[in-house]
Coordinates of N, CA and C in Angstrom, one line a residue:
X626 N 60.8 20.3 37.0 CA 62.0 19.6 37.4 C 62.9 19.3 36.2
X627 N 63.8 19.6 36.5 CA 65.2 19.2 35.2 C 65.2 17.8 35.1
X628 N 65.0 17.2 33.9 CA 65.8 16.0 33.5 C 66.7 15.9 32.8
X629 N 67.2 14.4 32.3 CA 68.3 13.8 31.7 C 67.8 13.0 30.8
X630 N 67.5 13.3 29.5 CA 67.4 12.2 28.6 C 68.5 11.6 27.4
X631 N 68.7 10.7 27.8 CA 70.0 9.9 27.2 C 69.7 9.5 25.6
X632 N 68.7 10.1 25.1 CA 67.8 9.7 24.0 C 67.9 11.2 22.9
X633 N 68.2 12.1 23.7 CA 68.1 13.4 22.2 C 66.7 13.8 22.6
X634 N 66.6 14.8 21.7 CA 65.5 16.1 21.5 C 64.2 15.1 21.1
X635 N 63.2 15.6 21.8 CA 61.8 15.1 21.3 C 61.7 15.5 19.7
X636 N 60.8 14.4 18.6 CA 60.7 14.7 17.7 C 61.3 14.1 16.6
X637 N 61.0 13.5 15.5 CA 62.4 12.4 14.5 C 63.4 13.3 14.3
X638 N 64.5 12.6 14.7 CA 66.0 13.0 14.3 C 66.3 12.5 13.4
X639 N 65.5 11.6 12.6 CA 65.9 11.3 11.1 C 65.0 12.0 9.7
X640 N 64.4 12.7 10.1 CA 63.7 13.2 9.1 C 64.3 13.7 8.3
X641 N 65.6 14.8 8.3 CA 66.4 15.6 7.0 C 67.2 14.3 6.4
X642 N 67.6 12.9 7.2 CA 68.1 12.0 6.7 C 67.6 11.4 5.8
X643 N 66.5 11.1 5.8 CA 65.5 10.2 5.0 C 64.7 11.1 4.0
X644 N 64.7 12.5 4.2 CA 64.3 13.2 3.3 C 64.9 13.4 2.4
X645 N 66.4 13.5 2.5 CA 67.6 13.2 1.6 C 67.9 12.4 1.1
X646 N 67.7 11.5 1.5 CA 67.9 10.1 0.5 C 66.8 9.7 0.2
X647 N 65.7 10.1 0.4 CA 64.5 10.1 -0.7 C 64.6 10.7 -2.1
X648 N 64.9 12.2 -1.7 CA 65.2 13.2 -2.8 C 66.6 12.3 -3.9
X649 N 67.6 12.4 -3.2 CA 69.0 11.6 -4.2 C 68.0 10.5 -4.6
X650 N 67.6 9.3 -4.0 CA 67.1 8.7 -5.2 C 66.1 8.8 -6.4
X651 N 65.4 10.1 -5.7 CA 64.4 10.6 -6.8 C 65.5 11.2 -8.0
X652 N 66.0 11.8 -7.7 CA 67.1 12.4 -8.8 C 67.8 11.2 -9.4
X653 N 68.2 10.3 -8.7 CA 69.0 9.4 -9.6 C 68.2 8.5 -10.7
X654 N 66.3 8.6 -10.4 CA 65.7 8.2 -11.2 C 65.5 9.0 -12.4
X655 N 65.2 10.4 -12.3 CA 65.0 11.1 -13.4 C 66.0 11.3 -13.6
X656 N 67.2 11.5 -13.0 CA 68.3 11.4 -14.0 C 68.6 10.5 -15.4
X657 N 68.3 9.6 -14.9 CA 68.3 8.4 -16.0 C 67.5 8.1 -17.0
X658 N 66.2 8.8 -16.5 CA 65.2 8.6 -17.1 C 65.2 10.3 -18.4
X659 N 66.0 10.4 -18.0 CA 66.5 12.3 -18.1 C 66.9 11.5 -19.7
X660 N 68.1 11.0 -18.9 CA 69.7 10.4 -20.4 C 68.6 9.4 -21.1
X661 N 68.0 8.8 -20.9 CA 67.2 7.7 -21.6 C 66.5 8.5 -23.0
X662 N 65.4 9.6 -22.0 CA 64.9 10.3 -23.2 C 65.5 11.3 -23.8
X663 N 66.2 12.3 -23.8 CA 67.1 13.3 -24.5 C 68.4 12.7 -25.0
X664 N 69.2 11.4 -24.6 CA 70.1 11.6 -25.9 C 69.9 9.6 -26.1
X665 N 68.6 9.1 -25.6 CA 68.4 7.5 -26.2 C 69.3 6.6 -25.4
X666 N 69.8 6.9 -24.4 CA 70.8 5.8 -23.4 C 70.1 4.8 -23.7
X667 N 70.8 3.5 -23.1 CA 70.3 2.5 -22.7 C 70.1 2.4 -21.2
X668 N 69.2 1.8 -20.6 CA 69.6 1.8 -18.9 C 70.3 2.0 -18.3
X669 N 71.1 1.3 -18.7 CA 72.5 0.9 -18.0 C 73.5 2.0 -18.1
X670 N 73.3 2.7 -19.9 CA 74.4 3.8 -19.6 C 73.7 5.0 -19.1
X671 N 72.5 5.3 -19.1 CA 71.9 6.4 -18.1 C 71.8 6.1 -16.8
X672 N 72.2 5.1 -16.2 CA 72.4 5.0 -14.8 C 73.9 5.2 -14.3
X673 N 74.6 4.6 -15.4 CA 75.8 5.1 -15.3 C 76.5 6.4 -15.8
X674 N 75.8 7.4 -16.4 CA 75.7 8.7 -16.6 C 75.3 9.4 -15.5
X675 N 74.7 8.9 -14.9 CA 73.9 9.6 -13.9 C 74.7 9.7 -12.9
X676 N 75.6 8.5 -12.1 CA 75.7 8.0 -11.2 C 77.3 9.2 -11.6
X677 N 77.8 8.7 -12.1 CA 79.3 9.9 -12.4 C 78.9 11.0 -12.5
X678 N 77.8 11.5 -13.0 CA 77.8 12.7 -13.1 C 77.4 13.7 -11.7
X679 N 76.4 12.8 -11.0 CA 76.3 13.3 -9.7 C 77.3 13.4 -8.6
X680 N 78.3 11.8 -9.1 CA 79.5 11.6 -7.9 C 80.9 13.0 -8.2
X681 N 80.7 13.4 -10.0 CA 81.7 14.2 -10.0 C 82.5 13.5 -10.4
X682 N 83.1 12.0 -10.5 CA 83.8 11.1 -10.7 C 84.5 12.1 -12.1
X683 N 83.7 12.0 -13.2 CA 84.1 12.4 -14.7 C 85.1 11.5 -15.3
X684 N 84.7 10.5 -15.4 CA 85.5 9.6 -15.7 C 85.0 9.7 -17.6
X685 N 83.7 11.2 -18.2 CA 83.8 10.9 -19.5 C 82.3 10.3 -19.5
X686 N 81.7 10.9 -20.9 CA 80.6 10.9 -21.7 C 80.3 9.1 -21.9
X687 N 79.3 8.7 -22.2 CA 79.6 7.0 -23.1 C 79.5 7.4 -24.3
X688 N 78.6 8.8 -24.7 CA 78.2 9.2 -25.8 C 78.5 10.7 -26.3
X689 N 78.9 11.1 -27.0 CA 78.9 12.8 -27.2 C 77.6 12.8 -26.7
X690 N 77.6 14.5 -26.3 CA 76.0 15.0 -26.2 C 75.4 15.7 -26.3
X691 N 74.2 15.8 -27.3 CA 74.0 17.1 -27.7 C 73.4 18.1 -26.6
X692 N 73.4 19.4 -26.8 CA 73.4 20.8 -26.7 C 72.4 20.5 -25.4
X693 N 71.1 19.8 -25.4 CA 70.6 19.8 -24.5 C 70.7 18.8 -23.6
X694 N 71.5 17.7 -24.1 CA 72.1 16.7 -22.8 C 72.9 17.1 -22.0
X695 N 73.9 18.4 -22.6 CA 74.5 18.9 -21.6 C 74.3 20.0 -20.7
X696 N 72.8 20.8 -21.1 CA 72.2 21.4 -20.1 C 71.4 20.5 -19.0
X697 N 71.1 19.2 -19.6 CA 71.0 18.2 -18.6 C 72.0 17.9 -17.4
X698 N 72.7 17.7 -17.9 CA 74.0 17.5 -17.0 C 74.5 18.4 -16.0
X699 N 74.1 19.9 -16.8 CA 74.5 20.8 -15.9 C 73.3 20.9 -15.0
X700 N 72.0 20.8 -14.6 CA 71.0 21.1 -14.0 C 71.7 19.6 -12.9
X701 N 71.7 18.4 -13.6 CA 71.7 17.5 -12.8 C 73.0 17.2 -11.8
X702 N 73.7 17.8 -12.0 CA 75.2 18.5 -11.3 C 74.9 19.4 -10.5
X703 N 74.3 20.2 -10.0 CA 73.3 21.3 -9.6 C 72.4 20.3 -8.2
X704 N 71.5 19.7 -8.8 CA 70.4 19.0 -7.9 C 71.2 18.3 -6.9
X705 N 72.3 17.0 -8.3 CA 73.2 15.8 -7.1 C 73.8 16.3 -6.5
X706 N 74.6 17.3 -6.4 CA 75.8 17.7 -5.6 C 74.9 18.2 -4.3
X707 N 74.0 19.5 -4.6 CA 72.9 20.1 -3.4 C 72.7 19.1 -2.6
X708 N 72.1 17.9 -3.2 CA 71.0 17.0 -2.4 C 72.0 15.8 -1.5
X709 N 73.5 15.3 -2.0 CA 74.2 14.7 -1.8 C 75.1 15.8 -0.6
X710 N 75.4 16.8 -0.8 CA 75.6 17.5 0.3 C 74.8 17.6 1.4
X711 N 73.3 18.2 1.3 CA 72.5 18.1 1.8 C 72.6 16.9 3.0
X712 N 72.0 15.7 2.7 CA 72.2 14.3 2.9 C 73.2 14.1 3.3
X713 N 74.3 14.4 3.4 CA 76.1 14.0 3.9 C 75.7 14.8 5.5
X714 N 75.6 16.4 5.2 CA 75.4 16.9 6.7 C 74.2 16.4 7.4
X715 N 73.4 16.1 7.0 CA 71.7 15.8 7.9 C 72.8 14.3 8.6
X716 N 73.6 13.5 7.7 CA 74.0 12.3 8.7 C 75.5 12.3 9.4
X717 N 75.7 13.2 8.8 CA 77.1 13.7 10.1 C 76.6 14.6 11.2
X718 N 75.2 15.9 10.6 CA 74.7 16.2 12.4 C 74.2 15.0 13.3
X719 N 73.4 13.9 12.5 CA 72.6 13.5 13.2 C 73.5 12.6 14.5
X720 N 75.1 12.3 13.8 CA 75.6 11.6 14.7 C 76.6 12.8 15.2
X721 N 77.4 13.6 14.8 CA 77.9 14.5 15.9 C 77.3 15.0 16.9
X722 N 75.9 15.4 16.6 CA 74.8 16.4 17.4 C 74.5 15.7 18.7
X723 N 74.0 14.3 17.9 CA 73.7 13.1 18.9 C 74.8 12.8 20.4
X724 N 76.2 12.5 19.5 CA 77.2 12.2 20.4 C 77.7 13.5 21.0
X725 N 77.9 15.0 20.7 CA 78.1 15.9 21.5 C 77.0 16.1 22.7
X726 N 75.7 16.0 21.8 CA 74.6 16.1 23.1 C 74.8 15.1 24.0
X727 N 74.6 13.9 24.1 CA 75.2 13.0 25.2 C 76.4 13.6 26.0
X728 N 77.6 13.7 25.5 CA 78.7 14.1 26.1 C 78.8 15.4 26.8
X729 N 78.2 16.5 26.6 CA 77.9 17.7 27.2 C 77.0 17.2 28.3
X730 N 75.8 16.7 27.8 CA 74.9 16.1 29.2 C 75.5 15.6 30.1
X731 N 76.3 14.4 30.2 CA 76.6 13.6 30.5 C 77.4 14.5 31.3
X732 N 78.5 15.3 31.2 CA 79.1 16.1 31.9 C 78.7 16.9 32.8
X733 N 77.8 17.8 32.0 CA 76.9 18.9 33.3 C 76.2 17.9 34.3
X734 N 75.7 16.4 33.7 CA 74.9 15.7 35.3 C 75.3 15.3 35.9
X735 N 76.8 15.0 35.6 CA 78.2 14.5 36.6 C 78.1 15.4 37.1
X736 N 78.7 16.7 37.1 CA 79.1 18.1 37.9 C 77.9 18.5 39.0
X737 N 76.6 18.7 38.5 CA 75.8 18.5 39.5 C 75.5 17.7 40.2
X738 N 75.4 16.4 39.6 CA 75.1 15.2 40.5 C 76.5 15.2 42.1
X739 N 77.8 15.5 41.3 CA 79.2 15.5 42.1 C 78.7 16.5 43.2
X740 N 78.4 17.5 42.6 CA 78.1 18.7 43.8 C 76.6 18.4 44.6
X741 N 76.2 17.6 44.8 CA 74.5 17.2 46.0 C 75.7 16.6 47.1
X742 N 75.2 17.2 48.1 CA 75.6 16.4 49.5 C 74.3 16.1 50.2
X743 N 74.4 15.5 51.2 CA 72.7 15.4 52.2 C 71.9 15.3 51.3
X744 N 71.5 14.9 50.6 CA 70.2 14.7 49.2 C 69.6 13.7 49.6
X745 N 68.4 13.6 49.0 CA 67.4 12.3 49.1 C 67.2 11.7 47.6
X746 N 67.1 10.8 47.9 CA 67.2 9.8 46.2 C 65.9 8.9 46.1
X747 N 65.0 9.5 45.4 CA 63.6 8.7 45.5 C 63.6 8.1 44.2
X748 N 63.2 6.7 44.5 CA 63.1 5.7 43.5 C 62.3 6.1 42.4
X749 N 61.8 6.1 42.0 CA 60.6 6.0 40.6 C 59.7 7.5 41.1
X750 N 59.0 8.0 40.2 CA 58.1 9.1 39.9 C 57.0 8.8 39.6
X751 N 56.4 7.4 40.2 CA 54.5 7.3 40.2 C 53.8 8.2 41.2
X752 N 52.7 7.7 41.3 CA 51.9 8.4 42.6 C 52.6 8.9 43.7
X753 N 53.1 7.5 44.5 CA 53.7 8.4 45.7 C 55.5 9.0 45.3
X754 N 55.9 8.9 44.5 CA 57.4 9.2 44.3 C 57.3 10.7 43.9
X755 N 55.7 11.1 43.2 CA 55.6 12.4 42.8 C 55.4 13.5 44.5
X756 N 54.1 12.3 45.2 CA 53.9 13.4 46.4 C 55.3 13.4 47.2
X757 N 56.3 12.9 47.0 CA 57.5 12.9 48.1 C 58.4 13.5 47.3
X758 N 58.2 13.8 46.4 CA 59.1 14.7 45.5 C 58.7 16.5 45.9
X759 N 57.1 16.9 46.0 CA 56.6 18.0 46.1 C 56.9 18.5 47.3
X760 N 56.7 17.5 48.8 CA 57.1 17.8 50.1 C 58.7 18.1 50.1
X761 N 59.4 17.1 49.5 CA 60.4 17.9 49.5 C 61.1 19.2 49.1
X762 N 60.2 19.2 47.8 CA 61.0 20.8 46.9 C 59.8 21.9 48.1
X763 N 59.1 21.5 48.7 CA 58.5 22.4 49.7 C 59.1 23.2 50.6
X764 N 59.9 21.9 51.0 CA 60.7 22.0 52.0 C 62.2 22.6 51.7
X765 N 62.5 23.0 50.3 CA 64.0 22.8 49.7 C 65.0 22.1 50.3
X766 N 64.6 21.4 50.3 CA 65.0 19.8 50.3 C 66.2 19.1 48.8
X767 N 67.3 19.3 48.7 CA 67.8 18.7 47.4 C 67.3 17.3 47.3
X768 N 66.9 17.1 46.3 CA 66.7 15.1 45.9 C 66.7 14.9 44.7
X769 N 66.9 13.8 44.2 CA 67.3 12.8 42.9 C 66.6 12.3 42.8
X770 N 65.9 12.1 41.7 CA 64.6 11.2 41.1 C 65.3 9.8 40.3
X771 N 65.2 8.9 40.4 CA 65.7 7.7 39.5 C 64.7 7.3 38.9
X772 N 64.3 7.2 37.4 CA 63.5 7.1 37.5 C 63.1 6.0 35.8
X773 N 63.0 4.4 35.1 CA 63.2 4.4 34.1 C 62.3 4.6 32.8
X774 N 61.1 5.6 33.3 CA 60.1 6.0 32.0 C 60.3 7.2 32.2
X775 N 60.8 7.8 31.2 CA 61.2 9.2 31.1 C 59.8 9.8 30.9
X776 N 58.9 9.4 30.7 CA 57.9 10.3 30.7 C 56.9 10.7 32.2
X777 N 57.4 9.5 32.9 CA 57.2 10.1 34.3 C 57.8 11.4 35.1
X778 N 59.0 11.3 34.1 CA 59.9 12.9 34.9 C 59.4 14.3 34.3

């Protein structure tokens, strides 16, 4: 039997989200922890090294930097931008995907629902909602299940 769930695909729909912003903050730690040990930051300016260097901002060094802080930079320009991209699409599918799937559904069960004439509309899908469901499709009988635990359908 076809259903309608108003809820999205079985399975977390946040996982690439939170996997993402796990990863960006792991990076924004070793980043800093990156500037701390190879060119001596203070906290504050390897968080804020970090933080522009990932955003792209380039608002500029606090410090010159040597030869291997700026292969630093470049690896970590590399990681932020991937993982910050990454993380931007996982949360714009999660809400486009989300709201197109509703809205496509939502359409096709109008259109069908619009096209039943003479149908039978049985309340709920327990014990007996299931046997009056089977006599019907026996019968090819059109009917409509209402039903509010989607796991009954």
């Amino acid at each position: 039997m076809r259903t309608w769930n108003d809820h999205g695909p079985e399975g977390n729909r946040y996982g690439h989200v939170v996997t993402g912003s796990l990863l960006l903050l792991a990076t924004i730690v070793l980043g800093s922890v990156g500037f701390m040990l190879i060119e001596r930051f203070t906290p504050l300016e390897a968080l804020y090294m970090t933080m522009i260097t990932i955003s792209t901002v380039g608002f500029g060094e606090v410090h010159s930097l040597s030869p291997l802080g700026r292969v630093f930079v470049i690896v970590l320009i590399v990681v932020g931008l991937g993982l910050v991209t990454y993380t931007a699409g996982a949360l714009a599918g999660l809400f486009f995907e989300g709201q197109l799937r509703k809205l496509v559904g939502r359409r096709m069960m109008q259109r069908e629902l619009d096209g039943l004439r003479d149908h039978f509309i049985v309340c709920g899908y327990g014990r007996m909602g299931r046997i009056i469901c089977e006599e019907l499709a026996e019968e090819g009988k059109p009917f409509v299940v209402i039903t509010l635990d989607q796991e009954e359908a």
